[in-house]
PDB file of N, CA, C and O in Angstrom:
ATOM      1  N   MET A   1     -82.331  34.655-136.719  1.00 80.00           N
ATOM      2  CA  MET A   1     -81.615  33.924-135.693  1.00 80.00           C
ATOM      3  C   MET A   1     -80.222  33.568-136.226  1.00 80.00           C
ATOM      4  O   MET A   1     -80.109  32.977-137.299  1.00 80.00           O
ATOM      5  N   PRO A   2     -79.167  33.896-135.478  1.00 81.00           N
ATOM      6  CA  PRO A   2     -77.808  33.565-135.916  1.00 81.00           C
ATOM      7  C   PRO A   2     -77.592  32.058-136.023  1.00 81.00           C
ATOM      8  O   PRO A   2     -78.210  31.271-135.315  1.00 81.00           O
ATOM      9  N   VAL A   3     -76.689  31.685-136.906  1.00 92.00           N
ATOM     10  CA  VAL A   3     -76.366  30.279-137.127  1.00 92.00           C
ATOM     11  C   VAL A   3     -75.512  29.722-135.995  1.00 92.00           C
ATOM     12  O   VAL A   3     -75.657  28.577-135.589  1.00 92.00           O
ATOM     13  N   VAL A   4     -74.608  30.549-135.450  1.00 95.00           N
ATOM     14  CA  VAL A   4     -73.664  30.103-134.421  1.00 95.00           C
ATOM     15  C   VAL A   4     -73.847  30.943-133.164  1.00 95.00           C
ATOM     16  O   VAL A   4     -73.932  32.166-133.231  1.00 95.00           O
ATOM     17  N   SER A   5     -73.902  30.267-132.013  1.00 96.00           N
ATOM     18  CA  SER A   5     -73.921  30.944-130.718  1.00 96.00           C
ATOM     19  C   SER A   5     -72.613  30.635-129.998  1.00 96.00           C
ATOM     20  O   SER A   5     -72.228  29.466-129.889  1.00 96.00           O
ATOM     21  N   VAL A   6     -71.960  31.666-129.530  1.00 96.00           N
ATOM     22  CA  VAL A   6     -70.703  31.523-128.795  1.00 96.00           C
ATOM     23  C   VAL A   6     -70.975  31.949-127.360  1.00 96.00           C
ATOM     24  O   VAL A   6     -71.433  33.065-127.117  1.00 96.00           O
ATOM     25  N   VAL A   7     -70.692  31.059-126.409  1.00 96.00           N
ATOM     26  CA  VAL A   7     -70.897  31.372-124.999  1.00 96.00           C
ATOM     27  C   VAL A   7     -69.527  31.428-124.338  1.00 96.00           C
ATOM     28  O   VAL A   7     -68.771  30.457-124.380  1.00 96.00           O
ATOM     29  N   VAL A   8     -69.211  32.589-123.745  1.00 96.00           N
ATOM     30  CA  VAL A   8     -67.890  32.800-123.156  1.00 96.00           C
ATOM     31  C   VAL A   8     -68.052  33.209-121.695  1.00 96.00           C
ATOM     32  O   VAL A   8     -68.301  34.376-121.386  1.00 96.00           O
ATOM     33  N   PRO A   9     -67.923  32.245-120.781  1.00 94.00           N
ATOM     34  CA  PRO A   9     -67.922  32.618-119.371  1.00 94.00           C
ATOM     35  C   PRO A   9     -66.540  33.147-118.994  1.00 94.00           C
ATOM     36  O   PRO A   9     -65.522  32.692-119.524  1.00 94.00           O
ATOM     37  N   TYR A  10     -66.517  34.130-118.110  1.00 94.00           N
ATOM     38  CA  TYR A  10     -65.223  34.644-117.647  1.00 94.00           C
ATOM     39  C   TYR A  10     -65.334  35.102-116.201  1.00 94.00           C
ATOM     40  O   TYR A  10     -66.404  35.471-115.723  1.00 94.00           O
ATOM     41  N   ARG A  11     -64.211  35.032-115.522  1.00 94.00           N
ATOM     42  CA  ARG A  11     -64.109  35.545-114.157  1.00 94.00           C
ATOM     43  C   ARG A  11     -62.731  36.169-114.030  1.00 94.00           C
ATOM     44  O   ARG A  11     -61.705  35.496-114.204  1.00 94.00           O
ATOM     45  N   ASN A  12     -62.721  37.451-113.748  1.00 95.00           N
ATOM     46  CA  ASN A  12     -61.479  38.210-113.620  1.00 95.00           C
ATOM     47  C   ASN A  12     -60.615  38.057-114.868  1.00 95.00           C
ATOM     48  O   ASN A  12     -59.405  37.856-114.782  1.00 95.00           O
ATOM     49  N   GLY A  13     -61.240  38.171-116.019  1.00 94.00           N
ATOM     50  CA  GLY A  13     -60.534  38.057-117.288  1.00 94.00           C
ATOM     51  C   GLY A  13     -60.487  39.369-118.047  1.00 94.00           C
ATOM     52  O   GLY A  13     -60.392  39.363-119.276  1.00 94.00           O
ATOM     53  N   ALA A  14     -60.550  40.483-117.317  1.00 95.00           N
ATOM     54  CA  ALA A  14     -60.619  41.794-117.958  1.00 95.00           C
ATOM     55  C   ALA A  14     -59.481  42.016-118.953  1.00 95.00           C
ATOM     56  O   ALA A  14     -59.690  42.609-120.006  1.00 95.00           O
ATOM     57  N   GLN A  15     -58.311  41.515-118.652  1.00 96.00           N
ATOM     58  CA  GLN A  15     -57.172  41.734-119.542  1.00 96.00           C
ATOM     59  C   GLN A  15     -57.295  40.999-120.869  1.00 96.00           C
ATOM     60  O   GLN A  15     -56.652  41.364-121.848  1.00 96.00           O
ATOM     61  N   PHE A  16     -58.140  39.973-120.919  1.00 97.00           N
ATOM     62  CA  PHE A  16     -58.276  39.175-122.130  1.00 97.00           C
ATOM     63  C   PHE A  16     -59.497  39.556-122.984  1.00 97.00           C
ATOM     64  O   PHE A  16     -59.561  39.205-124.163  1.00 97.00           O
ATOM     65  N   ILE A  17     -60.465  40.224-122.398  1.00 97.00           N
ATOM     66  CA  ILE A  17     -61.723  40.503-123.084  1.00 97.00           C
ATOM     67  C   ILE A  17     -61.550  41.347-124.350  1.00 97.00           C
ATOM     68  O   ILE A  17     -62.070  40.980-125.407  1.00 97.00           O
ATOM     69  N   PRO A  18     -60.816  42.480-124.297  1.00 97.00           N
ATOM     70  CA  PRO A  18     -60.702  43.287-125.526  1.00 97.00           C
ATOM     71  C   PRO A  18     -60.086  42.510-126.700  1.00 97.00           C
ATOM     72  O   PRO A  18     -60.572  42.608-127.826  1.00 97.00           O
ATOM     73  N   GLY A  19     -59.070  41.726-126.449  1.00 97.00           N
ATOM     74  CA  GLY A  19     -58.447  40.935-127.507  1.00 97.00           C
ATOM     75  C   GLY A  19     -59.385  39.882-128.056  1.00 97.00           C
ATOM     76  O   GLY A  19     -59.435  39.652-129.269  1.00 97.00           O
ATOM     77  N   PHE A  20     -60.142  39.240-127.168  1.00 97.00           N
ATOM     78  CA  PHE A  20     -61.102  38.232-127.611  1.00 97.00           C
ATOM     79  C   PHE A  20     -62.173  38.862-128.490  1.00 97.00           C
ATOM     80  O   PHE A  20     -62.514  38.330-129.548  1.00 97.00           O
ATOM     81  N   VAL A  21     -62.699  40.003-128.062  1.00 98.00           N
ATOM     82  CA  VAL A  21     -63.746  40.679-128.825  1.00 98.00           C
ATOM     83  C   VAL A  21     -63.226  41.058-130.209  1.00 98.00           C
ATOM     84  O   VAL A  21     -63.901  40.827-131.220  1.00 98.00           O
ATOM     85  N   LEU A  22     -62.036  41.616-130.282  1.00 97.00           N
ATOM     86  CA  LEU A  22     -61.461  41.984-131.579  1.00 97.00           C
ATOM     87  C   LEU A  22     -61.264  40.766-132.471  1.00 97.00           C
ATOM     88  O   LEU A  22     -61.514  40.814-133.671  1.00 97.00           O
ATOM     89  N   MET A  23     -60.800  39.668-131.886  1.00 97.00           N
ATOM     90  CA  MET A  23     -60.601  38.436-132.650  1.00 97.00           C
ATOM     91  C   MET A  23     -61.916  37.948-133.238  1.00 97.00           C
ATOM     92  O   MET A  23     -61.998  37.600-134.413  1.00 97.00           O
ATOM     93  N   LEU A  24     -62.967  37.950-132.438  1.00 96.00           N
ATOM     94  CA  LEU A  24     -64.256  37.473-132.916  1.00 96.00           C
ATOM     95  C   LEU A  24     -64.840  38.417-133.968  1.00 96.00           C
ATOM     96  O   LEU A  24     -65.373  37.972-134.986  1.00 96.00           O
ATOM     97  N   GLN A  25     -64.703  39.701-133.760  1.00 97.00           N
ATOM     98  CA  GLN A  25     -65.210  40.676-134.728  1.00 97.00           C
ATOM     99  C   GLN A  25     -64.483  40.598-136.065  1.00 97.00           C
ATOM    100  O   GLN A  25     -65.034  40.968-137.086  1.00 97.00           O
ATOM    101  N   SER A  26     -63.255  40.122-136.066  1.00 97.00           N
ATOM    102  CA  SER A  26     -62.467  40.087-137.301  1.00 97.00           C
ATOM    103  C   SER A  26     -62.671  38.809-138.114  1.00 97.00           C
ATOM    104  O   SER A  26     -62.082  38.662-139.189  1.00 97.00           O
ATOM    105  N   GLN A  27     -63.502  37.906-137.636  1.00 95.00           N
ATOM    106  CA  GLN A  27     -63.757  36.671-138.371  1.00 95.00           C
ATOM    107  C   GLN A  27     -64.499  36.963-139.668  1.00 95.00           C
ATOM    108  O   GLN A  27     -65.320  37.878-139.739  1.00 95.00           O
ATOM    109  N   SER A  28     -64.232  36.169-140.692  1.00 96.00           N
ATOM    110  CA  SER A  28     -64.917  36.367-141.969  1.00 96.00           C
ATOM    111  C   SER A  28     -66.368  35.872-141.914  1.00 96.00           C
ATOM    112  O   SER A  28     -67.225  36.388-142.627  1.00 96.00           O
ATOM    113  N   PHE A  29     -66.649  34.897-141.059  1.00 95.00           N
ATOM    114  CA  PHE A  29     -68.019  34.411-140.877  1.00 95.00           C
ATOM    115  C   PHE A  29     -68.733  35.389-139.938  1.00 95.00           C
ATOM    116  O   PHE A  29     -68.256  35.651-138.836  1.00 95.00           O
ATOM    117  N   MET A  30     -69.847  35.931-140.364  1.00 94.00           N
ATOM    118  CA  MET A  30     -70.492  37.007-139.610  1.00 94.00           C
ATOM    119  C   MET A  30     -71.819  36.634-138.951  1.00 94.00           C
ATOM    120  O   MET A  30     -72.371  37.430-138.199  1.00 94.00           O
ATOM    121  N   ASP A  31     -72.333  35.438-139.201  1.00 96.00           N
ATOM    122  CA  ASP A  31     -73.658  35.068-138.721  1.00 96.00           C
ATOM    123  C   ASP A  31     -73.575  34.387-137.352  1.00 96.00           C
ATOM    124  O   ASP A  31     -73.759  33.179-137.235  1.00 96.00           O
ATOM    125  N   TRP A  32     -73.261  35.164-136.324  1.00 96.00           N
ATOM    126  CA  TRP A  32     -73.090  34.629-134.984  1.00 96.00           C
ATOM    127  C   TRP A  32     -73.604  35.614-133.944  1.00 96.00           C
ATOM    128  O   TRP A  32     -73.820  36.786-134.210  1.00 96.00           O
ATOM    129  N   ILE A  33     -73.783  35.087-132.748  1.00 97.00           N
ATOM    130  CA  ILE A  33     -74.081  35.892-131.569  1.00 97.00           C
ATOM    131  C   ILE A  33     -73.164  35.393-130.462  1.00 97.00           C
ATOM    132  O   ILE A  33     -72.853  34.201-130.395  1.00 97.00           O
ATOM    133  N   CYS A  34     -72.694  36.302-129.632  1.00 97.00           N
ATOM    134  CA  CYS A  34     -71.786  35.934-128.548  1.00 97.00           C
ATOM    135  C   CYS A  34     -72.366  36.392-127.218  1.00 97.00           C
ATOM    136  O   CYS A  34     -72.731  37.555-127.056  1.00 97.00           O
ATOM    137  N   PHE A  35     -72.435  35.471-126.286  1.00 96.00           N
ATOM    138  CA  PHE A  35     -72.866  35.770-124.927  1.00 96.00           C
ATOM    139  C   PHE A  35     -71.634  35.815-124.038  1.00 96.00           C
ATOM    140  O   PHE A  35     -70.961  34.803-123.841  1.00 96.00           O
ATOM    141  N   LEU A  36     -71.303  36.990-123.525  1.00 96.00           N
ATOM    142  CA  LEU A  36     -70.210  37.142-122.571  1.00 96.00           C
ATOM    143  C   LEU A  36     -70.827  37.083-121.178  1.00 96.00           C
ATOM    144  O   LEU A  36     -71.632  37.937-120.805  1.00 96.00           O
ATOM    145  N   VAL A  37     -70.450  36.058-120.411  1.00 94.00           N
ATOM    146  CA  VAL A  37     -71.085  35.810-119.116  1.00 94.00           C
ATOM    147  C   VAL A  37     -70.081  36.060-118.000  1.00 94.00           C
ATOM    148  O   VAL A  37     -69.112  35.324-117.839  1.00 94.00           O
ATOM    149  N   ASP A  38     -70.316  37.123-117.249  1.00 93.00           N
ATOM    150  CA  ASP A  38     -69.451  37.482-116.120  1.00 93.00           C
ATOM    151  C   ASP A  38     -69.819  36.641-114.905  1.00 93.00           C
ATOM    152  O   ASP A  38     -70.950  36.671-114.436  1.00 93.00           O
ATOM    153  N   ASP A  39     -68.851  35.898-114.391  1.00 90.00           N
ATOM    154  CA  ASP A  39     -69.058  35.035-113.223  1.00 90.00           C
ATOM    155  C   ASP A  39     -68.466  35.713-111.987  1.00 90.00           C
ATOM    156  O   ASP A  39     -67.440  35.308-111.463  1.00 90.00           O
ATOM    157  N   GLN A  40     -69.079  36.796-111.557  1.00 89.00           N
ATOM    158  CA  GLN A  40     -68.719  37.499-110.330  1.00 89.00           C
ATOM    159  C   GLN A  40     -67.292  38.041-110.351  1.00 89.00           C
ATOM    160  O   GLN A  40     -66.557  37.942-109.367  1.00 89.00           O
ATOM    161  N   SER A  41     -66.888  38.646-111.456  1.00 92.00           N
ATOM    162  CA  SER A  41     -65.546  39.230-111.556  1.00 92.00           C
ATOM    163  C   SER A  41     -65.385  40.376-110.568  1.00 92.00           C
ATOM    164  O   SER A  41     -66.337  41.087-110.259  1.00 92.00           O
ATOM    165  N   THR A  42     -64.152  40.552-110.124  1.00 93.00           N
ATOM    166  CA  THR A  42     -63.822  41.664-109.230  1.00 93.00           C
ATOM    167  C   THR A  42     -62.805  42.599-109.875  1.00 93.00           C
ATOM    168  O   THR A  42     -62.240  43.452-109.198  1.00 93.00           O
ATOM    169  N   ASP A  43     -62.569  42.434-111.173  1.00 95.00           N
ATOM    170  CA  ASP A  43     -61.544  43.227-111.868  1.00 95.00           C
ATOM    171  C   ASP A  43     -62.129  44.168-112.922  1.00 95.00           C
ATOM    172  O   ASP A  43     -61.462  44.525-113.875  1.00 95.00           O
ATOM    173  N   ASP A  44     -63.378  44.586-112.752  1.00 92.00           N
ATOM    174  CA  ASP A  44     -64.060  45.465-113.710  1.00 92.00           C
ATOM    175  C   ASP A  44     -64.246  44.813-115.073  1.00 92.00           C
ATOM    176  O   ASP A  44     -64.358  45.500-116.086  1.00 92.00           O
ATOM    177  N   GLY A  45     -64.291  43.497-115.109  1.00 92.00           N
ATOM    178  CA  GLY A  45     -64.498  42.779-116.366  1.00 92.00           C
ATOM    179  C   GLY A  45     -65.780  43.174-117.055  1.00 92.00           C
ATOM    180  O   GLY A  45     -65.819  43.305-118.278  1.00 92.00           O
ATOM    181  N   ASP A  46     -66.839  43.392-116.283  1.00 92.00           N
ATOM    182  CA  ASP A  46     -68.120  43.775-116.883  1.00 92.00           C
ATOM    183  C   ASP A  46     -68.032  45.149-117.543  1.00 92.00           C
ATOM    184  O   ASP A  46     -68.564  45.364-118.632  1.00 92.00           O
ATOM    185  N   LEU A  47     -67.324  46.075-116.926  1.00 94.00           N
ATOM    186  CA  LEU A  47     -67.151  47.406-117.496  1.00 94.00           C
ATOM    187  C   LEU A  47     -66.326  47.354-118.782  1.00 94.00           C
ATOM    188  O   LEU A  47     -66.689  47.948-119.797  1.00 94.00           O
ATOM    189  N   ILE A  48     -65.243  46.604-118.753  1.00 96.00           N
ATOM    190  CA  ILE A  48     -64.375  46.476-119.926  1.00 96.00           C
ATOM    191  C   ILE A  48     -65.094  45.751-121.057  1.00 96.00           C
ATOM    192  O   ILE A  48     -64.977  46.123-122.221  1.00 96.00           O
ATOM    193  N   ALA A  49     -65.869  44.724-120.710  1.00 96.00           N
ATOM    194  CA  ALA A  49     -66.647  44.017-121.731  1.00 96.00           C
ATOM    195  C   ALA A  49     -67.633  44.975-122.381  1.00 96.00           C
ATOM    196  O   ALA A  49     -67.771  45.004-123.609  1.00 96.00           O
ATOM    197  N   GLY A  50     -68.316  45.773-121.581  1.00 96.00           N
ATOM    198  CA  GLY A  50     -69.274  46.729-122.121  1.00 96.00           C
ATOM    199  C   GLY A  50     -68.632  47.734-123.062  1.00 96.00           C
ATOM    200  O   GLY A  50     -69.178  48.042-124.126  1.00 96.00           O
ATOM    201  N   GLN A  51     -67.467  48.222-122.700  1.00 96.00           N
ATOM    202  CA  GLN A  51     -66.745  49.170-123.549  1.00 96.00           C
ATOM    203  C   GLN A  51     -66.264  48.492-124.827  1.00 96.00           C
ATOM    204  O   GLN A  51     -66.287  49.095-125.899  1.00 96.00           O
ATOM    205  N   SER A  52     -65.835  47.254-124.720  1.00 97.00           N
ATOM    206  CA  SER A  52     -65.278  46.531-125.869  1.00 97.00           C
ATOM    207  C   SER A  52     -66.318  46.211-126.927  1.00 97.00           C
ATOM    208  O   SER A  52     -66.008  46.172-128.119  1.00 97.00           O
ATOM    209  N   VAL A  53     -67.545  45.959-126.513  1.00 97.00           N
ATOM    210  CA  VAL A  53     -68.579  45.542-127.458  1.00 97.00           C
ATOM    211  C   VAL A  53     -69.567  46.660-127.789  1.00 97.00           C
ATOM    212  O   VAL A  53     -70.541  46.422-128.504  1.00 97.00           O
ATOM    213  N   ASP A  54     -69.312  47.846-127.305  1.00 96.00           N
ATOM    214  CA  ASP A  54     -70.226  48.963-127.511  1.00 96.00           C
ATOM    215  C   ASP A  54     -70.552  49.147-128.996  1.00 96.00           C
ATOM    216  O   ASP A  54     -69.664  49.263-129.834  1.00 96.00           O
ATOM    217  N   GLY A  55     -71.831  49.116-129.308  1.00 95.00           N
ATOM    218  CA  GLY A  55     -72.284  49.313-130.681  1.00 95.00           C
ATOM    219  C   GLY A  55     -72.351  48.057-131.529  1.00 95.00           C
ATOM    220  O   GLY A  55     -72.780  48.111-132.671  1.00 95.00           O
ATOM    221  N   ASP A  56     -71.931  46.923-131.007  1.00 97.00           N
ATOM    222  CA  ASP A  56     -71.978  45.667-131.766  1.00 97.00           C
ATOM    223  C   ASP A  56     -73.090  44.801-131.181  1.00 97.00           C
ATOM    224  O   ASP A  56     -72.919  44.175-130.131  1.00 97.00           O
ATOM    225  N   ASP A  57     -74.223  44.769-131.843  1.00 96.00           N
ATOM    226  CA  ASP A  57     -75.402  44.058-131.339  1.00 96.00           C
ATOM    227  C   ASP A  57     -75.263  42.545-131.345  1.00 96.00           C
ATOM    228  O   ASP A  57     -76.152  41.845-130.845  1.00 96.00           O
ATOM    229  N   ARG A  58     -74.187  42.028-131.895  1.00 97.00           N
ATOM    230  CA  ARG A  58     -73.988  40.571-131.891  1.00 97.00           C
ATOM    231  C   ARG A  58     -73.535  40.073-130.522  1.00 97.00           C
ATOM    232  O   ARG A  58     -73.526  38.872-130.266  1.00 97.00           O
ATOM    233  N   PHE A  59     -73.161  40.982-129.641  1.00 97.00           N
ATOM    234  CA  PHE A  59     -72.731  40.613-128.297  1.00 97.00           C
ATOM    235  C   PHE A  59     -73.843  40.885-127.291  1.00 97.00           C
ATOM    236  O   PHE A  59     -74.492  41.921-127.339  1.00 97.00           O
ATOM    237  N   GLN A  60     -74.029  39.940-126.390  1.00 95.00           N
ATOM    238  CA  GLN A  60     -74.956  40.091-125.279  1.00 95.00           C
ATOM    239  C   GLN A  60     -74.159  39.911-123.995  1.00 95.00           C
ATOM    240  O   GLN A  60     -73.412  38.938-123.854  1.00 95.00           O
ATOM    241  N   LEU A  61     -74.306  40.845-123.067  1.00 95.00           N
ATOM    242  CA  LEU A  61     -73.594  40.766-121.795  1.00 95.00           C
ATOM    243  C   LEU A  61     -74.528  40.221-120.734  1.00 95.00           C
ATOM    244  O   LEU A  61     -75.635  40.718-120.547  1.00 95.00           O
ATOM    245  N   LEU A  62     -74.063  39.183-120.049  1.00 92.00           N
ATOM    246  CA  LEU A  62     -74.848  38.552-118.996  1.00 92.00           C
ATOM    247  C   LEU A  62     -74.015  38.499-117.728  1.00 92.00           C
ATOM    248  O   LEU A  62     -72.781  38.480-117.775  1.00 92.00           O
ATOM    249  N   SER A  63     -74.692  38.434-116.604  1.00 90.00           N
ATOM    250  CA  SER A  63     -74.006  38.334-115.320  1.00 90.00           C
ATOM    251  C   SER A  63     -74.539  37.112-114.585  1.00 90.00           C
ATOM    252  O   SER A  63     -75.746  36.923-114.478  1.00 90.00           O
ATOM    253  N   PHE A  64     -73.622  36.305-114.091  1.00 80.00           N
ATOM    254  CA  PHE A  64     -73.977  35.092-113.354  1.00 80.00           C
ATOM    255  C   PHE A  64     -73.754  35.367-111.878  1.00 80.00           C
ATOM    256  O   PHE A  64     -72.630  35.667-111.466  1.00 80.00           O
ATOM    257  N   SER A  65     -74.803  35.284-111.091  1.00 75.00           N
ATOM    258  CA  SER A  65     -74.678  35.601-109.668  1.00 75.00           C
ATOM    259  C   SER A  65     -74.347  34.399-108.813  1.00 75.00           C
ATOM    260  O   SER A  65     -74.141  34.523-107.617  1.00 75.00           O
ATOM    261  N   GLY A  66     -74.285  33.245-109.412  1.00 67.00           N
ATOM    262  CA  GLY A  66     -73.924  32.041-108.674  1.00 67.00           C
ATOM    263  C   GLY A  66     -75.150  31.254-108.243  1.00 67.00           C
ATOM    264  O   GLY A  66     -76.151  31.813-107.823  1.00 67.00           O
ATOM    265  N   ILE A  67     -75.052  29.979-108.382  1.00 67.00           N
ATOM    266  CA  ILE A  67     -76.122  29.067-107.986  1.00 67.00           C
ATOM    267  C   ILE A  67     -75.494  28.003-107.101  1.00 67.00           C
ATOM    268  O   ILE A  67     -74.453  27.434-107.441  1.00 67.00           O
ATOM    269  N   LYS A  68     -76.088  27.759-105.999  1.00 64.00           N
ATOM    270  CA  LYS A  68     -75.583  26.739-105.101  1.00 64.00           C
ATOM    271  C   LYS A  68     -76.380  25.464-105.298  1.00 64.00           C
ATOM    272  O   LYS A  68     -77.611  25.455-105.166  1.00 64.00           O
ATOM    273  N   PHE A  69     -75.679  24.407-105.669  1.00 64.00           N
ATOM    274  CA  PHE A  69     -76.327  23.125-105.878  1.00 64.00           C
ATOM    275  C   PHE A  69     -76.224  22.302-104.598  1.00 64.00           C
ATOM    276  O   PHE A  69     -75.155  22.159-104.032  1.00 64.00           O
ATOM    277  N   VAL A  70     -77.347  21.801-104.170  1.00 65.00           N
ATOM    278  CA  VAL A  70     -77.391  20.989-102.948  1.00 65.00           C
ATOM    279  C   VAL A  70     -77.815  19.589-103.341  1.00 65.00           C
ATOM    280  O   VAL A  70     -78.879  19.413-103.940  1.00 65.00           O
ATOM    281  N   PRO A  71     -76.998  18.593-103.021  1.00 65.00           N
ATOM    282  CA  PRO A  71     -77.363  17.202-103.395  1.00 65.00           C
ATOM    283  C   PRO A  71     -78.573  16.697-102.625  1.00 65.00           C
ATOM    284  O   PRO A  71     -78.912  17.117-101.596  1.00 65.00           O
TER     285      PRO A  71
END
């Protein structure tokens, strides 16, 4: 089990995902897992995230379909 969990929600952040992934991969501390959570992006963020993390098992791609809270 990794020591650190990083949770990164994004929506229409395709332009930022590759840079973020590279930044995290270049850290000297290696005992982590990252959950990239797509919040209904319309800019192919899920596709770009998948390409960016291909082959790196420390990343998990999740999709958030939205939850409606009713008081």
